[in-house]
mmCIF file of C-alpha atoms in Angstrom:
data_model
loop_
_atom_site.group_PDB
_atom_site.id
_atom_site.type_symbol
_atom_site.label_atom_id
_atom_site.label_comp_id
_atom_site.label_asym_id
_atom_site.label_seq_id
_atom_site.Cartn_x
_atom_site.Cartn_y
_atom_site.Cartn_z
ATOM 1 C CA UNK A 414 8.371 -0.471 -8.725
ATOM 2 C CA UNK A 415 5.348 0.821 -6.848
ATOM 3 C CA UNK A 416 2.293 -1.078 -5.584
ATOM 4 C CA UNK A 417 -1.003 0.749 -5.085
ATOM 5 C CA UNK A 418 -2.889 -0.221 -1.924
ATOM 6 C CA UNK A 419 -5.453 1.123 0.509
ATOM 7 C CA UNK A 420 -6.123 0.849 4.216
ATOM 8 C CA UNK A 421 -8.948 -1.266 5.634
ATOM 9 C CA UNK A 422 -11.005 1.901 6.128
ATOM 10 C CA UNK A 423 -10.677 3.268 2.577
ATOM 11 C CA UNK A 424 -13.156 2.700 -0.235
ATOM 12 C CA UNK A 425 -11.927 2.158 -3.806
ATOM 13 C CA UNK A 426 -12.325 5.145 -6.144
ATOM 14 C CA UNK A 427 -13.437 7.371 -3.238
ATOM 15 C CA UNK A 428 -10.613 7.582 -0.699
ATOM 16 C CA UNK A 429 -6.904 8.093 -1.253
ATOM 17 C CA UNK A 430 -4.341 5.404 -2.026
ATOM 18 C CA UNK A 431 -1.252 4.106 -0.284
ATOM 19 C CA UNK A 432 1.679 3.899 -2.706
ATOM 20 C CA UNK A 433 4.144 1.264 -1.477
ATOM 21 C CA UNK A 434 7.503 2.128 -3.002
ATOM 22 C CA UNK A 435 10.461 -0.132 -3.895
ATOM 23 C CA UNK A 436 8.448 -3.365 -3.730
ATOM 24 C CA UNK A 437 8.900 -6.601 -5.690
ATOM 25 C CA UNK A 438 5.369 -6.961 -7.074
ATOM 26 C CA UNK A 439 5.998 -10.633 -7.930
ATOM 27 C CA UNK A 440 5.923 -11.376 -4.170
ATOM 28 C CA UNK A 441 2.424 -9.964 -3.535
ATOM 29 C CA UNK A 442 -1.098 -10.848 -4.670
ATOM 30 C CA UNK A 443 -4.430 -9.094 -4.497
ATOM 31 C CA UNK A 444 -5.792 -9.573 -0.979
ATOM 32 C CA UNK A 445 -2.419 -9.809 0.788
ATOM 33 C CA UNK A 446 -2.045 -7.714 3.920
ATOM 34 C CA UNK A 447 0.987 -5.461 3.867
ATOM 35 C CA UNK A 448 2.468 -3.909 6.964
ATOM 36 C CA UNK A 449 4.042 -0.636 5.877
ATOM 37 C CA UNK A 450 5.655 2.442 7.349
ATOM 38 C CA UNK A 451 4.219 5.720 6.073
ATOM 39 C CA UNK A 452 7.092 7.863 4.808
ATOM 40 C CA UNK A 453 5.264 10.802 3.212
ATOM 41 C CA UNK A 454 1.824 12.178 2.431
ATOM 42 C CA UNK A 455 0.213 14.625 0.068
ATOM 43 C CA UNK A 456 -3.284 16.086 -0.058
ATOM 44 C CA UNK A 457 -5.014 12.751 -0.748
ATOM 45 C CA UNK A 458 -2.480 9.916 -0.778
ATOM 46 C CA UNK A 459 0.092 8.251 1.459
ATOM 47 C CA UNK A 460 3.532 6.949 0.477
ATOM 48 C CA UNK A 461 5.054 4.013 2.320
ATOM 49 C CA UNK A 462 7.814 1.432 2.498
ATOM 50 C CA UNK A 463 7.149 -2.260 3.031
ATOM 51 C CA UNK A 464 7.819 -3.898 6.394
ATOM 52 C CA UNK A 465 6.156 -7.351 6.056
ATOM 53 C CA UNK A 466 3.701 -9.279 3.875
ATOM 54 C CA UNK A 467 0.943 -11.511 5.291
ATOM 55 C CA UNK A 468 -0.413 -13.693 2.490
ATOM 56 C CA UNK A 469 -4.176 -13.906 2.018
#
């Protein structure tokens, strides 16, 4: 499973996304803050793995 996120500085539908891979989406909600480690990048997007979740 993959969750789609963005950094605090990115605007929806304008800037790239952060794709958090291998995440249990039942443990996160919209507005949660995820600490991730960036593992890869392409032209527009970042790919990451989850480190911790801080609930909203």
